[in-house]
Short mmCIF file of C-alpha atoms in Angstrom, two decimals:
data_model
loop_
_atom_site.label_atom_id
_atom_site.label_comp_id
_atom_site.label_asym_id
_atom_site.label_seq_id
_atom_site.Cartn_x
_atom_site.Cartn_y
_atom_site.Cartn_z
CA UNK A 1 4.36 51.03 42.67
CA UNK A 2 3.54 50.77 39.01
CA UNK A 3 2.72 48.36 36.22
CA UNK A 4 5.26 46.63 33.98
CA UNK A 5 4.01 45.57 30.56
CA UNK A 6 5.81 42.86 28.61
CA UNK A 7 4.99 42.21 25.01
CA UNK A 8 1.38 42.45 23.97
CA UNK A 9 -0.69 41.72 27.03
CA UNK A 10 1.47 40.54 29.98
CA UNK A 11 1.13 42.83 33.01
CA UNK A 12 3.13 42.70 36.27
CA UNK A 13 2.66 44.79 39.41
CA UNK A 14 5.90 46.46 40.59
CA UNK A 15 6.18 45.90 44.34
CA UNK A 16 9.61 47.43 44.97
CA UNK A 17 12.90 48.72 43.51
CA UNK A 18 16.62 48.41 44.30
CA UNK A 19 18.94 50.57 42.24
CA UNK A 20 18.13 49.78 38.64
CA UNK A 21 16.41 46.52 39.59
CA UNK A 22 12.68 46.18 40.14
CA UNK A 23 10.67 43.61 42.04
CA UNK A 24 7.46 42.30 40.53
CA UNK A 25 4.57 40.31 41.99
CA UNK A 26 5.04 37.29 39.72
CA UNK A 27 8.60 35.83 39.77
CA UNK A 28 10.14 35.13 36.40
CA UNK A 29 13.57 34.11 35.18
CA UNK A 30 13.81 37.20 32.99
CA UNK A 31 12.46 38.79 29.87
CA UNK A 32 15.46 38.32 27.62
CA UNK A 33 15.44 40.84 24.79
CA UNK A 34 11.67 41.43 24.96
CA UNK A 35 10.82 45.13 25.23
CA UNK A 36 9.00 46.22 28.38
CA UNK A 37 7.05 49.36 29.32
CA UNK A 38 6.31 50.81 32.75
CA UNK A 39 3.05 52.59 33.58
CA UNK A 40 1.90 54.32 36.74
CA UNK A 41 -1.60 52.94 37.45
CA UNK A 42 -3.11 51.99 34.08
CA UNK A 43 -2.03 50.27 30.88
CA UNK A 44 -3.25 50.98 27.38
CA UNK A 45 -3.21 48.37 24.62
CA UNK A 46 -3.94 48.89 20.96
CA UNK A 47 -5.29 46.38 18.48
CA UNK A 48 -6.25 47.51 15.00
CA UNK A 49 -8.54 50.54 15.53
CA UNK A 50 -9.45 49.72 19.15
CA UNK A 51 -7.80 50.81 22.40
CA UNK A 52 -8.21 48.87 25.67
CA UNK A 53 -7.40 50.44 29.03
CA UNK A 54 -6.55 48.41 32.18
CA UNK A 55 -6.81 50.25 35.50
CA UNK A 56 -5.09 49.00 38.68
CA UNK A 57 -5.77 49.92 42.28
CA UNK A 58 -2.26 50.63 43.55
CA UNK A 59 -3.30 50.88 47.19
CA UNK A 60 -4.46 54.50 47.02
CA UNK A 61 -5.92 55.91 50.22
CA UNK A 62 -9.71 55.64 50.21
CA UNK A 63 -11.50 58.95 49.79
CA UNK A 64 -14.92 60.10 50.95
CA UNK A 65 -18.00 58.02 50.28
CA UNK A 66 -20.03 58.99 47.23
CA UNK A 67 -22.67 61.46 48.48
CA UNK A 68 -25.51 59.70 46.67
CA UNK A 69 -24.63 56.08 47.31
CA UNK A 70 -28.17 55.45 48.61
CA UNK A 71 -29.86 57.01 45.59
CA UNK A 72 -31.54 54.45 43.37
CA UNK A 73 -30.82 56.41 40.20
CA UNK A 74 -28.89 59.55 39.30
CA UNK A 75 -28.76 59.00 35.55
CA UNK A 76 -31.01 61.59 33.89
CA UNK A 77 -31.36 62.60 30.26
CA UNK A 78 -33.07 65.84 29.36
CA UNK A 79 -34.06 68.04 26.42
CA UNK A 80 -33.50 71.51 27.89
CA UNK A 81 -31.17 73.00 30.50
CA UNK A 82 -30.29 76.28 32.15
CA UNK A 83 -27.53 77.13 34.61
CA UNK A 84 -28.68 79.36 37.47
CA UNK A 85 -26.28 80.20 40.29
CA UNK A 86 -24.31 77.06 41.11
CA UNK A 87 -27.04 74.63 40.06
CA UNK A 88 -28.03 73.16 36.72
CA UNK A 89 -31.76 72.99 36.03
CA UNK A 90 -33.00 70.55 33.39
CA UNK A 91 -36.47 70.05 31.97
CA UNK A 92 -38.50 67.51 29.99
CA UNK A 93 -36.55 64.60 31.46
CA UNK A 94 -36.08 60.86 31.02
CA UNK A 95 -35.16 58.90 34.15
CA UNK A 96 -32.97 55.80 33.96
CA UNK A 97 -32.28 55.97 30.20
CA UNK A 98 -31.58 52.55 28.78
CA UNK A 99 -33.41 51.00 31.73
CA UNK A 100 -36.92 52.01 32.73
CA UNK A 101 -36.88 54.97 30.28
CA UNK A 102 -39.33 56.87 32.47
CA UNK A 103 -40.37 60.10 30.69
CA UNK A 104 -41.63 63.18 32.53
CA UNK A 105 -42.15 66.04 30.04
CA UNK A 106 -43.46 68.35 32.80
CA UNK A 107 -40.64 67.81 35.32
CA UNK A 108 -37.76 70.07 36.30
CA UNK A 109 -34.76 68.42 37.99
CA UNK A 110 -32.04 70.48 39.66
CA UNK A 111 -28.48 69.44 40.41
CA UNK A 112 -26.63 69.52 43.70
CA UNK A 113 -24.85 72.85 44.47
CA UNK A 114 -21.59 73.07 42.56
CA UNK A 115 -22.14 69.67 40.91
CA UNK A 116 -24.01 70.31 37.63
CA UNK A 117 -23.42 66.75 36.46
CA UNK A 118 -25.11 65.20 39.52
CA UNK A 119 -28.90 65.13 39.05
CA UNK A 120 -30.58 63.02 41.75
CA UNK A 121 -34.11 62.09 40.74
CA UNK A 122 -35.35 63.17 44.17
CA UNK A 123 -34.48 66.77 43.20
CA UNK A 124 -37.52 67.20 41.00
CA UNK A 125 -40.27 69.80 40.62
CA UNK A 126 -43.41 68.91 38.71
CA UNK A 127 -44.88 71.85 36.81
CA UNK A 128 -48.58 71.25 37.28
CA UNK A 129 -50.04 72.99 34.27
CA UNK A 130 -53.82 72.63 34.36
CA UNK A 131 -53.88 72.45 30.58
CA UNK A 132 -51.42 69.56 30.40
CA UNK A 133 -48.48 71.26 28.70
CA UNK A 134 -44.86 70.14 28.55
CA UNK A 135 -41.57 71.95 29.04
CA UNK A 136 -40.46 73.47 25.74
CA UNK A 137 -37.54 75.65 26.89
CA UNK A 138 -35.73 76.98 29.97
CA UNK A 139 -34.22 80.43 30.44
CA UNK A 140 -33.47 82.92 33.18
CA UNK A 141 -34.41 86.45 34.23
CA UNK A 142 -32.35 87.89 37.05
CA UNK A 143 -32.50 85.29 39.89
CA UNK A 144 -35.52 83.48 38.47
CA UNK A 145 -35.76 80.40 36.30
CA UNK A 146 -38.24 80.86 33.46
CA UNK A 147 -40.00 77.65 32.49
CA UNK A 148 -41.56 77.98 29.05
CA UNK A 149 -44.25 75.36 28.58
CA UNK A 150 -46.53 74.73 25.65
CA UNK A 151 -49.57 75.85 27.66
CA UNK A 152 -48.13 78.48 30.02
CA UNK A 153 -45.10 80.40 31.28
CA UNK A 154 -43.87 79.74 34.83
CA UNK A 155 -41.43 81.55 37.09
CA UNK A 156 -39.34 79.72 39.69
CA UNK A 157 -37.93 82.23 42.15
CA UNK A 158 -34.56 80.86 43.30
CA UNK A 159 -33.38 83.14 46.11
CA UNK A 160 -29.83 83.69 47.23
CA UNK A 161 -30.20 81.32 50.21
CA UNK A 162 -30.09 78.33 47.88
CA UNK A 163 -32.45 76.22 49.98
CA UNK A 164 -34.98 74.53 47.66
CA UNK A 165 -37.54 74.63 50.48
CA UNK A 166 -37.57 78.44 50.19
CA UNK A 167 -38.10 78.56 46.41
CA UNK A 168 -41.45 79.68 45.04
CA UNK A 169 -43.16 78.71 41.80
CA UNK A 170 -45.85 80.78 40.12
CA UNK A 171 -47.51 80.84 36.72
CA UNK A 172 -46.82 84.15 35.03
CA UNK A 173 -49.44 83.75 32.34
CA UNK A 174 -51.69 80.75 31.76
CA UNK A 175 -52.97 81.99 28.40
CA UNK A 176 -49.58 82.31 26.69
CA UNK A 177 -47.32 79.36 25.90
CA UNK A 178 -44.15 78.64 23.94
CA UNK A 179 -44.37 76.36 20.90
CA UNK A 180 -40.90 76.59 19.32
CA UNK A 181 -37.88 75.23 21.28
CA UNK A 182 -35.47 77.00 18.92
CA UNK A 183 -37.52 80.18 18.89
CA UNK A 184 -36.35 81.48 22.30
CA UNK A 185 -33.82 84.29 22.89
CA UNK A 186 -32.51 86.12 25.93
CA UNK A 187 -31.36 89.62 25.00
CA UNK A 188 -30.26 91.95 27.80
CA UNK A 189 -32.57 90.33 30.36
CA UNK A 190 -35.51 90.27 27.96
CA UNK A 191 -36.82 86.93 26.73
CA UNK A 192 -38.33 86.63 23.25
CA UNK A 193 -40.28 83.50 22.36
CA UNK A 194 -42.71 82.18 19.75
CA UNK A 195 -46.28 81.53 20.82
CA UNK A 196 -49.35 80.45 18.88
CA UNK A 197 -50.64 83.96 18.21
CA UNK A 198 -47.50 86.12 18.37
CA UNK A 199 -43.84 86.49 19.25
CA UNK A 200 -43.72 87.86 22.78
CA UNK A 201 -41.18 89.90 24.68
CA UNK A 202 -40.99 89.05 28.39
CA UNK A 203 -39.43 91.97 30.27
CA UNK A 204 -37.62 91.80 33.65
CA UNK A 205 -40.81 93.02 35.38
CA UNK A 206 -42.63 90.04 33.83
CA UNK A 207 -44.79 91.95 31.37
CA UNK A 208 -45.69 90.20 28.11
CA UNK A 209 -45.60 92.38 24.99
CA UNK A 210 -46.42 91.00 21.51
CA UNK A 211 -43.85 92.37 19.04
CA UNK A 212 -45.55 90.98 15.91
CA UNK A 213 -48.64 93.21 16.03
CA UNK A 214 -47.50 95.08 12.90
CA UNK A 215 -47.31 91.78 10.97
CA UNK A 216 -49.89 89.86 12.95
CA UNK A 217 -51.68 88.51 9.86
CA UNK A 218 -48.41 87.19 8.41
CA UNK A 219 -47.33 85.45 11.62
CA UNK A 220 -50.72 83.97 12.45
CA UNK A 221 -51.12 82.61 8.91
CA UNK A 222 -47.76 80.79 9.19
CA UNK A 223 -47.88 77.00 9.18
CA UNK A 224 -45.61 74.80 11.34
CA UNK A 225 -44.86 77.55 13.86
CA UNK A 226 -43.16 74.94 16.09
CA UNK A 227 -40.24 74.97 13.61
CA UNK A 228 -39.71 78.73 13.91
CA UNK A 229 -36.24 79.98 14.81
CA UNK A 230 -34.96 83.24 16.31
CA UNK A 231 -31.38 84.55 16.18
CA UNK A 232 -29.94 87.73 17.71
CA UNK A 233 -27.81 89.74 15.28
CA UNK A 234 -25.58 91.56 17.77
CA UNK A 235 -23.86 93.89 15.30
CA UNK A 236 -27.11 95.30 13.96
CA UNK A 237 -29.11 94.91 17.19
CA UNK A 238 -31.92 93.05 15.48
CA UNK A 239 -33.67 89.68 15.65
CA UNK A 240 -33.68 87.41 12.61
CA UNK A 241 -36.90 85.37 12.54
CA UNK A 242 -37.70 82.33 10.46
CA UNK A 243 -41.43 81.71 10.62
CA UNK A 244 -42.26 78.01 10.43
CA UNK A 245 -40.49 76.28 7.54
CA UNK A 246 -40.35 79.38 5.32
CA UNK A 247 -36.73 79.98 4.30
CA UNK A 248 -37.07 82.36 1.36
CA UNK A 249 -38.17 85.26 3.57
CA UNK A 250 -36.54 86.09 6.90
CA UNK A 251 -38.37 88.66 9.00
CA UNK A 252 -36.17 91.16 10.82
CA UNK A 253 -37.19 93.00 14.00
CA UNK A 254 -35.13 96.10 14.77
CA UNK A 255 -34.70 96.44 18.54
CA UNK A 256 -34.08 100.20 18.31
CA UNK A 257 -36.96 101.31 16.09
CA UNK A 258 -39.25 98.34 16.86
CA UNK A 259 -39.87 98.14 13.11
CA UNK A 260 -40.09 95.07 10.87
CA UNK A 261 -38.31 94.46 7.58
CA UNK A 262 -37.51 91.40 5.48
CA UNK A 263 -34.51 89.60 4.00
CA UNK A 264 -35.55 87.78 0.84
CA UNK A 265 -33.61 85.02 -0.89
CA UNK A 266 -34.36 84.01 -4.47
CA UNK A 267 -31.94 81.09 -4.05
CA UNK A 268 -29.45 79.67 -1.54
CA UNK A 269 -32.04 79.65 1.23
CA UNK A 270 -30.41 78.89 4.59
CA UNK A 271 -31.64 76.12 6.86
CA UNK A 272 -30.23 77.78 9.99
CA UNK A 273 -28.02 80.68 11.07
CA UNK A 274 -25.01 80.99 13.37
CA UNK A 275 -22.73 83.75 14.66
CA UNK A 276 -18.93 83.52 14.66
CA UNK A 277 -16.45 85.02 17.14
CA UNK A 278 -16.48 88.31 15.21
CA UNK A 279 -20.29 88.51 15.60
CA UNK A 280 -20.84 88.03 11.87
CA UNK A 281 -24.00 86.13 10.91
CA UNK A 282 -23.74 83.19 8.52
CA UNK A 283 -26.46 81.14 6.92
CA UNK A 284 -26.01 77.39 6.46
CA UNK A 285 -27.74 75.46 3.70
CA UNK A 286 -27.79 71.66 3.62
CA UNK A 287 -26.93 70.37 0.15
CA UNK A 288 -27.81 66.85 -1.00
CA UNK A 289 -25.91 66.31 -4.27
CA UNK A 290 -27.36 63.35 -6.15
CA UNK A 291 -28.46 61.66 -2.90
CA UNK A 292 -24.82 61.27 -1.82
CA UNK A 293 -23.18 62.55 1.36
CA UNK A 294 -24.73 65.91 2.35
CA UNK A 295 -22.63 68.98 3.00
CA UNK A 296 -23.22 72.51 4.23
CA UNK A 297 -23.05 75.62 2.04
CA UNK A 298 -22.15 78.75 3.98
CA UNK A 299 -23.04 82.32 3.07
CA UNK A 300 -22.56 85.59 4.95
CA UNK A 301 -25.72 87.48 5.89
CA UNK A 302 -23.77 90.67 6.62
CA UNK A 303 -22.91 92.74 3.58
CA UNK A 304 -19.18 93.53 3.56
CA UNK A 305 -19.77 96.98 2.03
CA UNK A 306 -20.39 100.07 4.14
CA UNK A 307 -24.06 100.14 3.15
CA UNK A 308 -26.61 97.39 2.81
CA UNK A 309 -29.74 97.70 0.67
CA UNK A 310 -32.96 96.34 2.10
CA UNK A 311 -36.67 96.49 1.45
CA UNK A 312 -38.43 98.92 3.78
CA UNK A 313 -42.18 98.59 4.27
CA UNK A 314 -44.31 100.95 6.35
CA UNK A 315 -47.93 99.92 6.85
CA UNK A 316 -50.59 101.88 8.70
CA UNK A 317 -53.70 100.58 10.37
CA UNK A 318 -57.16 101.44 9.07
CA UNK A 319 -58.26 104.99 9.85
CA UNK A 320 -61.83 106.30 9.69
CA UNK A 321 -62.42 109.02 7.15
CA UNK A 322 -66.05 109.55 8.13
CA UNK A 323 -67.57 109.48 11.60
CA UNK A 324 -70.98 108.78 10.19
CA UNK A 325 -72.21 105.46 8.83
CA UNK A 326 -72.03 106.73 5.27
CA UNK A 327 -68.87 106.25 3.21
CA UNK A 328 -66.83 109.15 1.88
CA UNK A 329 -65.07 109.58 -1.47
CA UNK A 330 -61.27 109.70 -1.17
CA UNK A 331 -60.13 112.21 -3.81
CA UNK A 332 -56.45 112.93 -3.15
CA UNK A 333 -53.59 111.84 -0.89
CA UNK A 334 -50.84 114.20 0.28
CA UNK A 335 -47.60 112.62 1.58
CA UNK A 336 -44.73 114.54 3.15
CA UNK A 337 -41.56 112.43 3.01
CA UNK A 338 -37.77 112.20 2.58
CA UNK A 339 -36.30 109.37 0.54
CA UNK A 340 -33.40 108.93 -1.87
CA UNK A 341 -35.29 106.03 -3.47
CA UNK A 342 -38.60 105.82 -5.30
CA UNK A 343 -41.52 104.98 -3.01
CA UNK A 344 -44.47 102.76 -3.85
CA UNK A 345 -47.70 103.59 -2.03
CA UNK A 346 -50.69 101.22 -1.93
CA UNK A 347 -54.18 102.19 -0.78
CA UNK A 348 -56.50 99.76 1.04
CA UNK A 349 -60.07 100.40 2.17
CA UNK A 350 -62.74 99.11 4.55
CA UNK A 351 -60.57 96.71 6.55
CA UNK A 352 -59.49 94.68 3.49
CA UNK A 353 -55.72 94.24 3.18
CA UNK A 354 -56.11 91.68 0.39
CA UNK A 355 -57.37 94.13 -2.27
CA UNK A 356 -55.23 97.07 -3.43
CA UNK A 357 -57.59 99.89 -4.42
CA UNK A 358 -54.92 102.20 -5.83
CA UNK A 359 -51.12 102.21 -6.33
CA UNK A 360 -49.01 105.38 -6.53
CA UNK A 361 -45.37 105.76 -7.55
CA UNK A 362 -43.71 108.60 -5.64
CA UNK A 363 -40.40 109.99 -6.96
CA UNK A 364 -37.22 110.19 -4.89
CA UNK A 365 -36.84 113.30 -2.78
CA UNK A 366 -33.95 114.06 -0.41
CA UNK A 367 -35.61 117.00 1.32
CA UNK A 368 -38.89 117.26 3.15
CA UNK A 369 -41.53 117.79 0.49
CA UNK A 370 -45.28 117.34 -0.01
CA UNK A 371 -46.40 115.11 -2.83
CA UNK A 372 -50.06 115.34 -3.84
CA UNK A 373 -51.59 112.56 -5.92
CA UNK A 374 -55.15 111.98 -7.15
CA UNK A 375 -56.93 108.73 -6.35
CA UNK A 376 -58.11 107.42 -9.69
CA UNK A 377 -60.06 109.75 -11.92
CA UNK A 378 -63.21 109.61 -9.80
CA UNK A 379 -61.86 108.74 -6.34
CA UNK A 380 -62.56 105.75 -4.09
CA UNK A 381 -65.58 105.46 -1.79
CA UNK A 382 -64.61 104.19 1.67
CA UNK A 383 -65.31 104.38 5.39
CA UNK A 384 -61.75 103.47 6.45
CA UNK A 385 -58.41 103.67 4.62
CA UNK A 386 -54.92 102.27 5.17
CA UNK A 387 -51.60 102.83 3.38
CA UNK A 388 -48.54 100.71 2.67
CA UNK A 389 -45.35 102.50 1.58
CA UNK A 390 -42.29 100.53 0.45
CA UNK A 391 -38.84 101.15 -1.02
CA UNK A 392 -35.59 99.29 -1.63
CA UNK A 393 -32.71 101.45 -0.45
CA UNK A 394 -29.57 101.67 1.65
CA UNK A 395 -30.56 105.02 3.15
CA UNK A 396 -33.10 106.15 5.68
CA UNK A 397 -36.69 106.81 4.65
CA UNK A 398 -38.82 109.31 6.57
CA UNK A 399 -42.59 109.53 6.32
CA UNK A 400 -43.54 112.77 8.04
CA UNK A 401 -47.28 112.82 7.42
CA UNK A 402 -50.09 111.42 5.29
CA UNK A 403 -53.15 113.56 4.60
CA UNK A 404 -56.36 112.41 2.92
CA UNK A 405 -58.75 114.73 1.05
CA UNK A 406 -62.33 113.48 0.97
CA UNK A 407 -65.79 114.43 -0.28
CA UNK A 408 -68.66 113.55 2.02
#
């Protein structure tokens, strides 16, 4: 069998052959010098920039019946997905797109085993959040599906049996939700996500730890947190964080030291970041030249030199300098440190991080050394004090101790 094509759009079914002769379903006196083509079971025609395909049933043996022939609808669109085992789980779904367009932002639909593209609408799980949240992201921890909703975090335990009747759903924390779909990372079976009050780390034992406590005021004062983005920098084992729509300052969380630093851009601010096959991080900036066709400007975030200078900031909490209700006078500050760069030390008092009471410049010192400095000519009266030390360097900075001398 096969299809014979004559000219532009004349098709004949080949019903038999004899030597170099062929038999077709529609007798004809011949084709003369007209060119013909032979196809197996389909014919393709071209006209201008369009291609048309004709498919023919050449008497192929019938296969098995479609397993979901009785299903009313299997066409599902979705915002978020996660593969777990041999099933695809999708969330925040639209049923019958282009038809009824039935939206269910709090539904999870799971595929048939081994068929991730088959999503029967009967395979649904409604996440009944009492606060009325919607699915914002999906991820996985071990054999569990993590459903991150705007008003809570849920855990769907999918056991090895694979029977949906044996699955269990529980709310891990009803007071913590996820607000940024692009602010979710899975790093070595730890999930990091952006919430209203903090960026949280969800560990394999399902403990929630806020990692932004050291910069809590900065994160909580951020507008448009739903637009925040997180990216894992594999080479440097750190998380790059864009808070809200702020592009000039990228906050960096070191996964080894659990310390925060910043990457600041005076120009060429990136709209988003990606990693290539060599694990190098690149920033992409959308350029709109004179309202014409936009293009992307690419810049490397990794310095190609062996060292990379960055701004280091160490900030303490407020410490009491007097156990009584009366305030004390802070006379001198003694700092033991090691740094190849000049340090800047700022003094804050009485729970106020907005007012700098004193600023000290501390010279570079490559060996452990005490540096004693007086606090203004007459000292500063305070009940609590806090310090912020900063430097721009490509070497390590060690702060061994900070001592405060007071008069009561």
